[in-house]
Tab-separated table of C-alpha atoms in Angstrom:
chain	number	residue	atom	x	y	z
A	1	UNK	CA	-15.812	15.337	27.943
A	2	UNK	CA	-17.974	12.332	28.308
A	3	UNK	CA	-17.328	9.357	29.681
A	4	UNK	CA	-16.825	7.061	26.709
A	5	UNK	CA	-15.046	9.661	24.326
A	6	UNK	CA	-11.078	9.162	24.684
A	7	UNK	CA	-10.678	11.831	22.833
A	8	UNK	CA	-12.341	14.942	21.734
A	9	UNK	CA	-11.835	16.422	18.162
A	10	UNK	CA	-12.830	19.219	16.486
A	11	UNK	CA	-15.035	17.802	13.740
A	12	UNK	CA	-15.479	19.857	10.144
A	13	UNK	CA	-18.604	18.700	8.697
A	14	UNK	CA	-18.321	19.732	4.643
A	15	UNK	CA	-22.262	19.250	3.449
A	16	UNK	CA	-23.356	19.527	7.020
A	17	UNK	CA	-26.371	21.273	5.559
A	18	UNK	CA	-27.580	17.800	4.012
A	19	UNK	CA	-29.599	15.358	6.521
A	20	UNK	CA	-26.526	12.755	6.786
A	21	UNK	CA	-23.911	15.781	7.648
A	22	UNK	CA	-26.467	17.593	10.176
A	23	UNK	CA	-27.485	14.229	11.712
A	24	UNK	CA	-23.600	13.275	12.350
A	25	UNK	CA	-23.302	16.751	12.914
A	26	UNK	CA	-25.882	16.846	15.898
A	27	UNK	CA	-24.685	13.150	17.208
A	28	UNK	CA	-20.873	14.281	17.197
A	29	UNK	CA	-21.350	17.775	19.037
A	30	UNK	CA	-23.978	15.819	21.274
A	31	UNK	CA	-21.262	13.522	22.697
A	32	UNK	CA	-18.579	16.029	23.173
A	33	UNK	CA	-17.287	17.016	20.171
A	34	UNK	CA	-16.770	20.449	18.719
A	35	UNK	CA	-18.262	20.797	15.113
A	36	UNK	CA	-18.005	22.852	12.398
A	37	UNK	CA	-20.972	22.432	9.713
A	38	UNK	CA	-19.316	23.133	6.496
A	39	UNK	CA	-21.307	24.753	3.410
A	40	UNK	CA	-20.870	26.053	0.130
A	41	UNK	CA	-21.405	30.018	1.954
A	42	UNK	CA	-20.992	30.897	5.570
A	43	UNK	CA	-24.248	32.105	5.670
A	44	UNK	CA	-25.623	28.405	4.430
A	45	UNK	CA	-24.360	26.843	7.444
A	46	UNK	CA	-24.140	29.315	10.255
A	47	UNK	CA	-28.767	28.606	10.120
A	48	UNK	CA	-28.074	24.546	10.326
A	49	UNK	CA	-25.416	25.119	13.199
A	50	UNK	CA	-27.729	27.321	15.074
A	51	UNK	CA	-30.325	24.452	14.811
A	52	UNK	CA	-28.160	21.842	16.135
A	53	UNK	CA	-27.067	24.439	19.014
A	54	UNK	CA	-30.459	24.347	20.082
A	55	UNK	CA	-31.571	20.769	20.086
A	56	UNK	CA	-28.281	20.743	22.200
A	57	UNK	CA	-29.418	23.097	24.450
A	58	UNK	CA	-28.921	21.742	28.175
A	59	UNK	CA	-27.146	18.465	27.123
A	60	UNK	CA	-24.155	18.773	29.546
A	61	UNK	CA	-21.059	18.475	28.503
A	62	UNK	CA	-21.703	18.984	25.003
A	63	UNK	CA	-19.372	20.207	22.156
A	64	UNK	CA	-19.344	23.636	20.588
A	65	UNK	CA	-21.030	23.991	17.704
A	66	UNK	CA	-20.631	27.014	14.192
A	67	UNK	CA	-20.872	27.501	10.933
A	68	UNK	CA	-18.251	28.326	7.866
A	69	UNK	CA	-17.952	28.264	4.750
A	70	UNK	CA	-16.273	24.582	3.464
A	71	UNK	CA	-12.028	25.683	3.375
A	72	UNK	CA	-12.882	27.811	6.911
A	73	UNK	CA	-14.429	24.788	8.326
A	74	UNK	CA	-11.801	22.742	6.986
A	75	UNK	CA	-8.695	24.621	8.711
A	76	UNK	CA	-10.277	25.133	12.012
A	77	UNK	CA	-10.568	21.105	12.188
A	78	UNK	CA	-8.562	18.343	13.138
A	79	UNK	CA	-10.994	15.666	11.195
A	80	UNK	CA	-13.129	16.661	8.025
A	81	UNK	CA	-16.148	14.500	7.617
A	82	UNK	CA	-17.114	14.436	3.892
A	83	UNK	CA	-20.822	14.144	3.385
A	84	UNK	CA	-21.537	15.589	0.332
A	85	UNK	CA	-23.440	14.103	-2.549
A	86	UNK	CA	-21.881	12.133	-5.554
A	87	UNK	CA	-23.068	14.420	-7.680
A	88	UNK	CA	-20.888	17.806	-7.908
A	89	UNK	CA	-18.003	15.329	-5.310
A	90	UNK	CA	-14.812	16.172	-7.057
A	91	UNK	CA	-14.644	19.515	-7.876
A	92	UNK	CA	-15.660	20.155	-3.955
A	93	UNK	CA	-13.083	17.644	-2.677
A	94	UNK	CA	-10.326	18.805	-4.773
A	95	UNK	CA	-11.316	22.538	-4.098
A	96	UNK	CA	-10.864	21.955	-0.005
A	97	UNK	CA	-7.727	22.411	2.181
A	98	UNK	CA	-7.044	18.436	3.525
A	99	UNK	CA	-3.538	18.035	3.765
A	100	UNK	CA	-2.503	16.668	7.010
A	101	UNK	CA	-5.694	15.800	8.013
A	102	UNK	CA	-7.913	13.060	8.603
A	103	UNK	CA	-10.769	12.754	6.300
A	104	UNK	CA	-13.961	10.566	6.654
A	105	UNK	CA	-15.887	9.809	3.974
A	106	UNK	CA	-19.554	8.826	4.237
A	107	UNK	CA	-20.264	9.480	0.414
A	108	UNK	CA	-22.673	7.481	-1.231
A	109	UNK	CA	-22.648	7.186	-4.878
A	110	UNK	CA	-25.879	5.598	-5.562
A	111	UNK	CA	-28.213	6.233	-8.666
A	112	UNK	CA	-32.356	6.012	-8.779
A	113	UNK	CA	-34.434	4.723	-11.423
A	114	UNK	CA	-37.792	2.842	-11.591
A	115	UNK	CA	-36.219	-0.333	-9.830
A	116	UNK	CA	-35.225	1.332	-6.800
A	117	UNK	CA	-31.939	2.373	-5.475
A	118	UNK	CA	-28.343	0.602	-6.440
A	119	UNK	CA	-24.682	1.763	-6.805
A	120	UNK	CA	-23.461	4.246	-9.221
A	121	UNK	CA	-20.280	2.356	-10.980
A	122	UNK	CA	-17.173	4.233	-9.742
A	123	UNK	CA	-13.983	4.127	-12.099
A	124	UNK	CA	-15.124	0.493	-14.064
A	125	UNK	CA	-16.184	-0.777	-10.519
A	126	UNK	CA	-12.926	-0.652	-9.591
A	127	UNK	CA	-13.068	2.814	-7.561
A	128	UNK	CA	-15.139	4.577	-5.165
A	129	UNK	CA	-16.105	7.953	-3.629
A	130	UNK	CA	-13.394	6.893	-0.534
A	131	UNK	CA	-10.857	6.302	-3.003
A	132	UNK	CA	-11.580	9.118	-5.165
A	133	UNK	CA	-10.981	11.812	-2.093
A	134	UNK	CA	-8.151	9.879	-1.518
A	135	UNK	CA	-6.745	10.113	-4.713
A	136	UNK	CA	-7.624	13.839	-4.872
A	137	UNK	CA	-6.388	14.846	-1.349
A	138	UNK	CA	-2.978	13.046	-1.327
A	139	UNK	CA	-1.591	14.636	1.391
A	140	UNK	CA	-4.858	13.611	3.861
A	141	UNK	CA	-5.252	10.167	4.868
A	142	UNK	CA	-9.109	8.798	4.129
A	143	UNK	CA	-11.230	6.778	5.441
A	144	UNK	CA	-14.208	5.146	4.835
A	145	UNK	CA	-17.200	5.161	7.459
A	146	UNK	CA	-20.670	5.998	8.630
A	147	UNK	CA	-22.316	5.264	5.185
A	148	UNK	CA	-25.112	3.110	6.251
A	149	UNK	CA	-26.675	4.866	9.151
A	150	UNK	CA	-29.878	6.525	8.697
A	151	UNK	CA	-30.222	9.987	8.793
A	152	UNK	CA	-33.345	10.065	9.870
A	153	UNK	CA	-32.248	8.142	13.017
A	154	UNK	CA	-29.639	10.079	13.329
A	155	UNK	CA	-31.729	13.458	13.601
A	156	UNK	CA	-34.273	10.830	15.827
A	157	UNK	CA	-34.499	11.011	19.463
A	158	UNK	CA	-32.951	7.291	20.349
A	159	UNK	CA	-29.545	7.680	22.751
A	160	UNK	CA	-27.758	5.582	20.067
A	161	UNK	CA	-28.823	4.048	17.009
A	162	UNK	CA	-29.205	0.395	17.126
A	163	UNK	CA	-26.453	-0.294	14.153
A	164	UNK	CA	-22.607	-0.808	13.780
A	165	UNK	CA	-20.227	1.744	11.936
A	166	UNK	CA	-17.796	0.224	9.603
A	167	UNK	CA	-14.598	1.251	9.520
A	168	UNK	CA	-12.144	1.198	6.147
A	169	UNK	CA	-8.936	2.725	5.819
A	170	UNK	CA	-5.215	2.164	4.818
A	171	UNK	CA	-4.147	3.872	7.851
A	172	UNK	CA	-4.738	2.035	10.995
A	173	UNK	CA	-4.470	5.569	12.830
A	174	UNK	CA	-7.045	6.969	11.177
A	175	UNK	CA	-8.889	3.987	11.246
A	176	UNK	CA	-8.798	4.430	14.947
A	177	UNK	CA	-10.356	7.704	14.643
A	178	UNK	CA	-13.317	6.875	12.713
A	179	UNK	CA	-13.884	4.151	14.792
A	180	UNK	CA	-13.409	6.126	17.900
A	181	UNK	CA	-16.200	8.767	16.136
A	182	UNK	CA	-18.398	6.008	15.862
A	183	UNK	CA	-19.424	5.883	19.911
A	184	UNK	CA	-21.519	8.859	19.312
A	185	UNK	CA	-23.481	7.098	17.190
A	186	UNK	CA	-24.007	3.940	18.368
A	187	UNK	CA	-22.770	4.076	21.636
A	188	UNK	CA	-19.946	1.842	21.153
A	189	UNK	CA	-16.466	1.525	18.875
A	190	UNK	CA	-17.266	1.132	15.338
A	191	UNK	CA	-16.011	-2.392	13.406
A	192	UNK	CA	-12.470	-2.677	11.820
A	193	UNK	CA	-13.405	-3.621	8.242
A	194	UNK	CA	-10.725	-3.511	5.867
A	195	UNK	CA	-8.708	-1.519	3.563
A	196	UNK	CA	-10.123	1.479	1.696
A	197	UNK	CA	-10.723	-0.002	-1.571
A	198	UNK	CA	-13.783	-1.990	0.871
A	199	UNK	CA	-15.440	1.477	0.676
A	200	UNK	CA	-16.705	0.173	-2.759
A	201	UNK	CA	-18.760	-2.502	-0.716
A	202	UNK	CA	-19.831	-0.608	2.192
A	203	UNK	CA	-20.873	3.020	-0.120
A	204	UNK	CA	-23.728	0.881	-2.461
A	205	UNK	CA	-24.778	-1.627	-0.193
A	206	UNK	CA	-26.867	1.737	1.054
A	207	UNK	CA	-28.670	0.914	-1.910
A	208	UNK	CA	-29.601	-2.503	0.097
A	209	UNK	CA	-30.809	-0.895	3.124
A	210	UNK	CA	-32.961	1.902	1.134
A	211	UNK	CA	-34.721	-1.067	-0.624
A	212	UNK	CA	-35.375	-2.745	2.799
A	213	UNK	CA	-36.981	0.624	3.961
A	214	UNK	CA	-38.982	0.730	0.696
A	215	UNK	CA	-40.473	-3.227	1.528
A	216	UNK	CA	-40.840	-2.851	5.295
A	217	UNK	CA	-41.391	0.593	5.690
A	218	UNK	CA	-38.473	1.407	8.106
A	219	UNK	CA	-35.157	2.784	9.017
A	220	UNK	CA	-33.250	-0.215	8.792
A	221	UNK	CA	-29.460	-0.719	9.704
A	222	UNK	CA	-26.731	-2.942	9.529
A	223	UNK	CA	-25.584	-4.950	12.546
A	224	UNK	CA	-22.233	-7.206	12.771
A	225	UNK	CA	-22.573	-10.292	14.998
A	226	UNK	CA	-20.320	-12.588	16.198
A	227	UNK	CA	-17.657	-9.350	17.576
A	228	UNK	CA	-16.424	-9.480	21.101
A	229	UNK	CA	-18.105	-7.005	23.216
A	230	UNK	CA	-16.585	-3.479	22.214
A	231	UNK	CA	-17.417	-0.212	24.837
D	1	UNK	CA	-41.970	-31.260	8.725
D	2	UNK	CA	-41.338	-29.178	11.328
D	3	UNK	CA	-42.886	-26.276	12.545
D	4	UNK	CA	-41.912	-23.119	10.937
D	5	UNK	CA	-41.309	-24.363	7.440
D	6	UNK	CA	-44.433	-24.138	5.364
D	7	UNK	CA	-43.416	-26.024	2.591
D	8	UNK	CA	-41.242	-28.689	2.190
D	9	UNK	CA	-38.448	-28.506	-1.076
D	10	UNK	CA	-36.512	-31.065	-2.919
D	11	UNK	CA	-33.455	-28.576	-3.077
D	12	UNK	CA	-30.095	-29.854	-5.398
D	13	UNK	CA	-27.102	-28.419	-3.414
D	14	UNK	CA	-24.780	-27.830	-6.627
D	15	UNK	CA	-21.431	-27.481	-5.432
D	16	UNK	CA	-22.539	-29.570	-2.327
D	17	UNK	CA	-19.178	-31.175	-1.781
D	18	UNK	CA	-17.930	-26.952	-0.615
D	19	UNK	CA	-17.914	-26.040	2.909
D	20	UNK	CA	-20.769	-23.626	1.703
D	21	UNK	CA	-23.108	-26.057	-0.082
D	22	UNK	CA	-22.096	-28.969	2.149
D	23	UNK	CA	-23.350	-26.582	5.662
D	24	UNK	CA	-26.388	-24.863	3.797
D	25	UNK	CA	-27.564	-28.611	2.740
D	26	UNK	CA	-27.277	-29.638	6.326
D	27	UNK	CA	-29.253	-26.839	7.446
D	28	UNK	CA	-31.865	-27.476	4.931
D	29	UNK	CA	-32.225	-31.392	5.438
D	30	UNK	CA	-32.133	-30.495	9.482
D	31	UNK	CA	-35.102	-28.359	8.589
D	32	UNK	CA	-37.140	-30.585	7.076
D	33	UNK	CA	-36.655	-30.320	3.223
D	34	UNK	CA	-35.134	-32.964	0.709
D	35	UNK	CA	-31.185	-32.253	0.052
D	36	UNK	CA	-29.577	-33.540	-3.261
D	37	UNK	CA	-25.662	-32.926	-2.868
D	38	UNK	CA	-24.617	-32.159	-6.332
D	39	UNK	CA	-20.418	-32.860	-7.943
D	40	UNK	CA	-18.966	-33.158	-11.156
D	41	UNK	CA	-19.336	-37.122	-10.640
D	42	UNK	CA	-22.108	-38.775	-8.107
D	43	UNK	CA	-19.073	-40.644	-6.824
D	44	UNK	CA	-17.415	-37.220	-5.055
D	45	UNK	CA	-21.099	-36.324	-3.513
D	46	UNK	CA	-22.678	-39.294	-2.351
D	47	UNK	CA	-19.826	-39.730	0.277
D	48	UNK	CA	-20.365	-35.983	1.498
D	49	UNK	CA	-24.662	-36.827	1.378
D	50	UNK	CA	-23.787	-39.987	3.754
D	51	UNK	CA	-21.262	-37.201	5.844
D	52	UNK	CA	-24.607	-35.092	6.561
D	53	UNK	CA	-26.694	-37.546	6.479
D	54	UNK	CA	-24.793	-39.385	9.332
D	55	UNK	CA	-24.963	-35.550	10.890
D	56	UNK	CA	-28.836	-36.069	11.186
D	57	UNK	CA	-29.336	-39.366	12.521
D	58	UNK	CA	-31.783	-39.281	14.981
D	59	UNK	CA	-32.797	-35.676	14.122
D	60	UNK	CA	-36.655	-35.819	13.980
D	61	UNK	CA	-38.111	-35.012	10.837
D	62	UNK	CA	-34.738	-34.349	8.979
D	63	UNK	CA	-35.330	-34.526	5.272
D	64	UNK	CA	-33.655	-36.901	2.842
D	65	UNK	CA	-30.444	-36.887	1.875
D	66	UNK	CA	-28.949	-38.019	-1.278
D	67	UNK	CA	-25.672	-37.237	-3.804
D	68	UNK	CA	-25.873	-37.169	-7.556
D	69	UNK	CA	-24.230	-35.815	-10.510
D	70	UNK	CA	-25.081	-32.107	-10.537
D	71	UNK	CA	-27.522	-32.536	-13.653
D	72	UNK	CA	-29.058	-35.617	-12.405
D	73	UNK	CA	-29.373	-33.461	-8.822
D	74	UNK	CA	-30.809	-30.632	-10.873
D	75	UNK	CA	-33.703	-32.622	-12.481
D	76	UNK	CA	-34.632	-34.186	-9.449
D	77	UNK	CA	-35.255	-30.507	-7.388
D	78	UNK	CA	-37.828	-27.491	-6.881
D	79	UNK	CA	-34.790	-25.894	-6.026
D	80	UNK	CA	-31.659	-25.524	-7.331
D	81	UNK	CA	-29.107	-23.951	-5.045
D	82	UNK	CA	-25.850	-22.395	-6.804
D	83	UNK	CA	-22.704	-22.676	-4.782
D	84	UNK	CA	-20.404	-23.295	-6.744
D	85	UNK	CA	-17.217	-21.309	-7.129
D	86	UNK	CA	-16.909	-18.356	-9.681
D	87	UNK	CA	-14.291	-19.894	-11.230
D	88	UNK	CA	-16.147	-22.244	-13.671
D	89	UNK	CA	-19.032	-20.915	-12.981
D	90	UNK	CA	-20.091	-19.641	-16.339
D	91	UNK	CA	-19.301	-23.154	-17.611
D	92	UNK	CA	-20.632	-24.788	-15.097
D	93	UNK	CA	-23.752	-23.168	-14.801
D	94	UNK	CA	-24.135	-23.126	-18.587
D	95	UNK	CA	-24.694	-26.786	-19.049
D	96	UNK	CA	-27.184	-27.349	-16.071
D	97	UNK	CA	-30.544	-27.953	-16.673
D	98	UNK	CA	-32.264	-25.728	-14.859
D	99	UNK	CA	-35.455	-24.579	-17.207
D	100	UNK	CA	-38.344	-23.655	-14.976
D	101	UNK	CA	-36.241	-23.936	-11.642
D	102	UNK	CA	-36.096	-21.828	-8.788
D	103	UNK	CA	-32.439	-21.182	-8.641
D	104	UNK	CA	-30.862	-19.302	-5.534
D	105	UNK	CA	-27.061	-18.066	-5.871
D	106	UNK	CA	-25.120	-17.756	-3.196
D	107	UNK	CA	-22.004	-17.250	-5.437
D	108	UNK	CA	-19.401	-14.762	-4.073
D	109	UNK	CA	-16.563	-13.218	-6.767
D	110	UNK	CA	-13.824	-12.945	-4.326
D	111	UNK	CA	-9.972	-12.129	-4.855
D	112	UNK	CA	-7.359	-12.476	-2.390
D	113	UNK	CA	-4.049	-10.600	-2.423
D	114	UNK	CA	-1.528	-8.949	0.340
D	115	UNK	CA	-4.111	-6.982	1.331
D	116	UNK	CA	-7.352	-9.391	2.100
D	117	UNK	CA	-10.234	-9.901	0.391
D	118	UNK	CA	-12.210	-7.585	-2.489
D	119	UNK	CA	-14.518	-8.325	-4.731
D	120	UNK	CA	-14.180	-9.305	-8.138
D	121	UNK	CA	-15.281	-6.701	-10.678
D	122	UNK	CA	-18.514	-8.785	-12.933
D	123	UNK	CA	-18.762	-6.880	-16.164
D	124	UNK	CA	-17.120	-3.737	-15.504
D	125	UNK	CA	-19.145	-3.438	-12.169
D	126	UNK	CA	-22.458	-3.653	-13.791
D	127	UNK	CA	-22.945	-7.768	-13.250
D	128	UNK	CA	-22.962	-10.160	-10.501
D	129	UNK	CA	-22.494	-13.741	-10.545
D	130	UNK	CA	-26.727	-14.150	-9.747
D	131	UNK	CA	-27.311	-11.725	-13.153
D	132	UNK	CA	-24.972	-13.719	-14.837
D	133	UNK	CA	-26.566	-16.971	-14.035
D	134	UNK	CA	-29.796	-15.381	-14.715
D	135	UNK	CA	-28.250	-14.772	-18.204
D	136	UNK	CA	-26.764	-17.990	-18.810
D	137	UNK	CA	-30.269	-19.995	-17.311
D	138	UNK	CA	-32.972	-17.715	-18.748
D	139	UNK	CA	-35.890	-20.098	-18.534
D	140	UNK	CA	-35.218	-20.312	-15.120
D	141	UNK	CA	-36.106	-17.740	-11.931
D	142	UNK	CA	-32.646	-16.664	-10.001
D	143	UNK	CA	-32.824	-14.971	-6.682
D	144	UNK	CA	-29.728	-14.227	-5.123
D	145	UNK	CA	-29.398	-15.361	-1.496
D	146	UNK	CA	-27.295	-16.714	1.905
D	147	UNK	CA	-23.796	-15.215	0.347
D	148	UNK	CA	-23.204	-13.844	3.878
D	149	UNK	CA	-23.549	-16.618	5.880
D	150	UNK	CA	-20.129	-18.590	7.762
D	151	UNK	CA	-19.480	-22.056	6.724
D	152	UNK	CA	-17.973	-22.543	9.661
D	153	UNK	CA	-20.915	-21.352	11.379
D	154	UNK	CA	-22.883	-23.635	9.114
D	155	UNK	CA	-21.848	-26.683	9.842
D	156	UNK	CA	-21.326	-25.876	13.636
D	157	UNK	CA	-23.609	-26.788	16.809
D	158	UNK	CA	-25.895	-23.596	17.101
D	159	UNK	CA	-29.724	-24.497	16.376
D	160	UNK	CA	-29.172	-21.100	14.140
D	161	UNK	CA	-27.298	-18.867	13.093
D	162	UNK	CA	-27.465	-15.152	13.902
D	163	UNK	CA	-27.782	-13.424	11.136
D	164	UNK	CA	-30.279	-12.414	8.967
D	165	UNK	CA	-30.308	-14.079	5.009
D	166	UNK	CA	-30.764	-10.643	2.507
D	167	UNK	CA	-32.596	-11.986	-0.342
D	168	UNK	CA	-32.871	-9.977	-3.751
D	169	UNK	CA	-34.790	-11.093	-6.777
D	170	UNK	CA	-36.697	-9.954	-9.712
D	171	UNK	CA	-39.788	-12.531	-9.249
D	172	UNK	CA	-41.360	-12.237	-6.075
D	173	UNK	CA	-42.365	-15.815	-6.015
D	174	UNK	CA	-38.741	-17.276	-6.435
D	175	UNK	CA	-37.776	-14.030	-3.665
D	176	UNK	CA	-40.375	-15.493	-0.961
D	177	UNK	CA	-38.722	-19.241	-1.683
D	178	UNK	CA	-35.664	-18.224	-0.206
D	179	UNK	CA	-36.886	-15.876	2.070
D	180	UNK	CA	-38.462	-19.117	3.310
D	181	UNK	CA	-35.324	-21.497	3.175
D	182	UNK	CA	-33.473	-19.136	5.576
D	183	UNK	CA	-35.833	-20.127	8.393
D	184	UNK	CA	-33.612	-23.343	8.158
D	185	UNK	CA	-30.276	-21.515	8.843
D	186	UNK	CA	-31.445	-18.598	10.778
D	187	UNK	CA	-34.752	-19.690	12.423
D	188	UNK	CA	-36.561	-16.825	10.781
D	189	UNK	CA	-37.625	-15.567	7.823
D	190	UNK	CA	-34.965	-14.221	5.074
D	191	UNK	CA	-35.222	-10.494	4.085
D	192	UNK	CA	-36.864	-8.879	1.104
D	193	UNK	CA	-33.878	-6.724	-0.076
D	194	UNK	CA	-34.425	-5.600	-3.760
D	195	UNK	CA	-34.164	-6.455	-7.166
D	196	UNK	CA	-31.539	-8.760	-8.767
D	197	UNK	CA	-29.219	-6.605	-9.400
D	198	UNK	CA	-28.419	-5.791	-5.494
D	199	UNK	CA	-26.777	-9.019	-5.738
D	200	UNK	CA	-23.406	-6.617	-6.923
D	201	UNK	CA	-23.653	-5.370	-3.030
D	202	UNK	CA	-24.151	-8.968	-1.300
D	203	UNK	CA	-21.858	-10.640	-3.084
D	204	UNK	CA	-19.051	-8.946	-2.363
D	205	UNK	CA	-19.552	-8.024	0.659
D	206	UNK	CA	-18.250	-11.203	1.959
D	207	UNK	CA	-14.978	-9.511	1.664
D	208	UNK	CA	-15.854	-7.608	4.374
D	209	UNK	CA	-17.070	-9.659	6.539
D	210	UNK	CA	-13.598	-11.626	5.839
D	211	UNK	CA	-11.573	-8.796	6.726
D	212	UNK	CA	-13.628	-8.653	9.936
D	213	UNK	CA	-13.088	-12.280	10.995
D	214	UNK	CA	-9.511	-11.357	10.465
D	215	UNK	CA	-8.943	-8.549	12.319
D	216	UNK	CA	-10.882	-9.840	15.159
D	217	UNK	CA	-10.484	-13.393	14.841
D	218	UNK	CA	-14.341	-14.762	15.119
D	219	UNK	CA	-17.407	-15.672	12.154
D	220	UNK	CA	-18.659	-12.709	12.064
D	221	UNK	CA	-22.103	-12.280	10.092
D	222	UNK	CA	-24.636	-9.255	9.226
D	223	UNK	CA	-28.167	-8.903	10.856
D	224	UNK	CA	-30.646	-6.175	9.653
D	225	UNK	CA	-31.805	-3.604	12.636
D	226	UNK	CA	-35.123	-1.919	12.607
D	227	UNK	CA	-37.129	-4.629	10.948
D	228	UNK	CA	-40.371	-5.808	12.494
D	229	UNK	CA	-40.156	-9.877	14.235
D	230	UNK	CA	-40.623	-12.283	11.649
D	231	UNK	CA	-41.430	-15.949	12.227
């Protein structure tokens, strides 16, 4: 365990394949957590776990790191991180093994078109993809966090990236573990930001940062200011 | 006018009399630029014009400040800042004349209940209250801009505020206007963050910021990472 980490979890990554999964993947196992990258096959994931074994290679004290199919990865794990796409969300959510456990979601509904990236609607704009899981995992307790950091950052060779990870949840336990997730990250505790249904803010405002990177041509990330010092 | 703003504005604060009009037209007239406090009835704004004005005495190279019905306010501007609350707005905005006017929104839909702040869903999540004044003002240019931004904060003793201003727009022209206005509040340049229509993510993301400055009791705001240094 490093110093930093109060506690060390055993991390299911379900799309771990994708470049926001592997990244969080990569930056999870890196600071001490085990991982399990998630995909639709065994043999899907077992080539993207190997990968992030051996970027990890000779970075003490880091977590284990394997592949499994989705439900395997799922069972073996005290926290699921969802980062699957939108498209294809429910049936996979609905399909995995979450009761009792605490479920992240970093989903990101967001739709394309000529005019650049915004949100996908979710349920009349009263819903999101948070909320949905929720609603289809009853017996897990969601939260909403790490939507806005950039996977290629993440995959990058900085110690942390220079960002915050907000935090949304119902349950201030679970909460706690996002937020605790988010050192590996960023170095530091991620924000408390609200109740789930604040996942429909903090899922399309992705859309924001994408058309930042478009005009300035660069990773950009969201920062809070005015917090107290957090470690 | 100081160094740092390249052009000066006549800008009508509409809504001026609200701790969110009332600190942006401070910051503006601090900067440099012409500040008409907008009401219902000149005699509610003029006493909040003298308020700033009284703010700025001996501040060198302040701009003017003035108070004036909101149509009188509008037909004296370049610039006709919308911060007024949402609701009304329609109404309100409806019956301004604002024809061939730069018009930045800084509206924010907000509900309150038991459990904080959320935004209010604009026409089944596919408006905002900037697309809707675009709609009700079509002759006009609307940029949405400076929803983020404390009003506490505003009107406080800091040279500026920081945080960055996300700016989103259809016209570029009306964009770079208040990309250029937020040098007054944040002592740099506002950011280029997308079409119109992002204004769905700004806006109510307020509420999350809210729900921040709750939790940890502070102002919190929102700066962009990985952007080059703007002047």
């Amino acid at each position: 365990m490093i110093a930093g980490v109060s506690t060390t979890y055993t991390i299911a990554v379900i799309g771990g394949t994708g470049p926001q999964g592997k990244g969080l993947g990569y930056r999870f196992a890196k600071h001490g957590h085990d991982v399990v990258v998630g995909s639709r096959a065994a043999d899907r994931a077992v080539p993207v776990a190997d990968e992030i074994r051996e970027r990890l290679a000779g970075v003490a004290g880091a977590g284990e790191v394997s592949g499994a199919a989705n439900a395997d990865a799922c069972e073996q794990a005290d926290v699921v991180l969802l980062a699957v796409p939108w498209d294809g969300h429910d049936e996979l959510v609905g399909a995995l093994p979450l009761a009792g456990k605490t479920v992240v979601s970093c989903v990101n509904p967001l739709a394309f078109d000529k005019r650049g990236a915004h949100g996908q609607v979710i349920d009349g704009g009263e819903g999101s993809a948070a909320e949905r899981a929720q609603a289809l995992a009853p017996e897990a307790t969601v939260v909403g966090a790490f939507h806005n950091v950039s996977a290629v950052l993440l995959w990058g060779e900085e110690e942390y990236v220079d960002e915050d990870v907000l935090c949304v949840g119902d349950s201030d336990d679970a909460k706690l573990v996002a937020m605790d997730l988010a050192r590996a990250v960023t170095g530091r505790e991620g924000v408390s930001a609200g109740k789930l249904r604040l996942a429909r803010q903090l899922e399309p405002f992705t859309a924001v940062l994408i058309s930042i990177n478009r005009k300035y041509k660069t990773h950009s990330g969201l920062r809070i200011t005015g917090l107290p010092d957090r470690d």
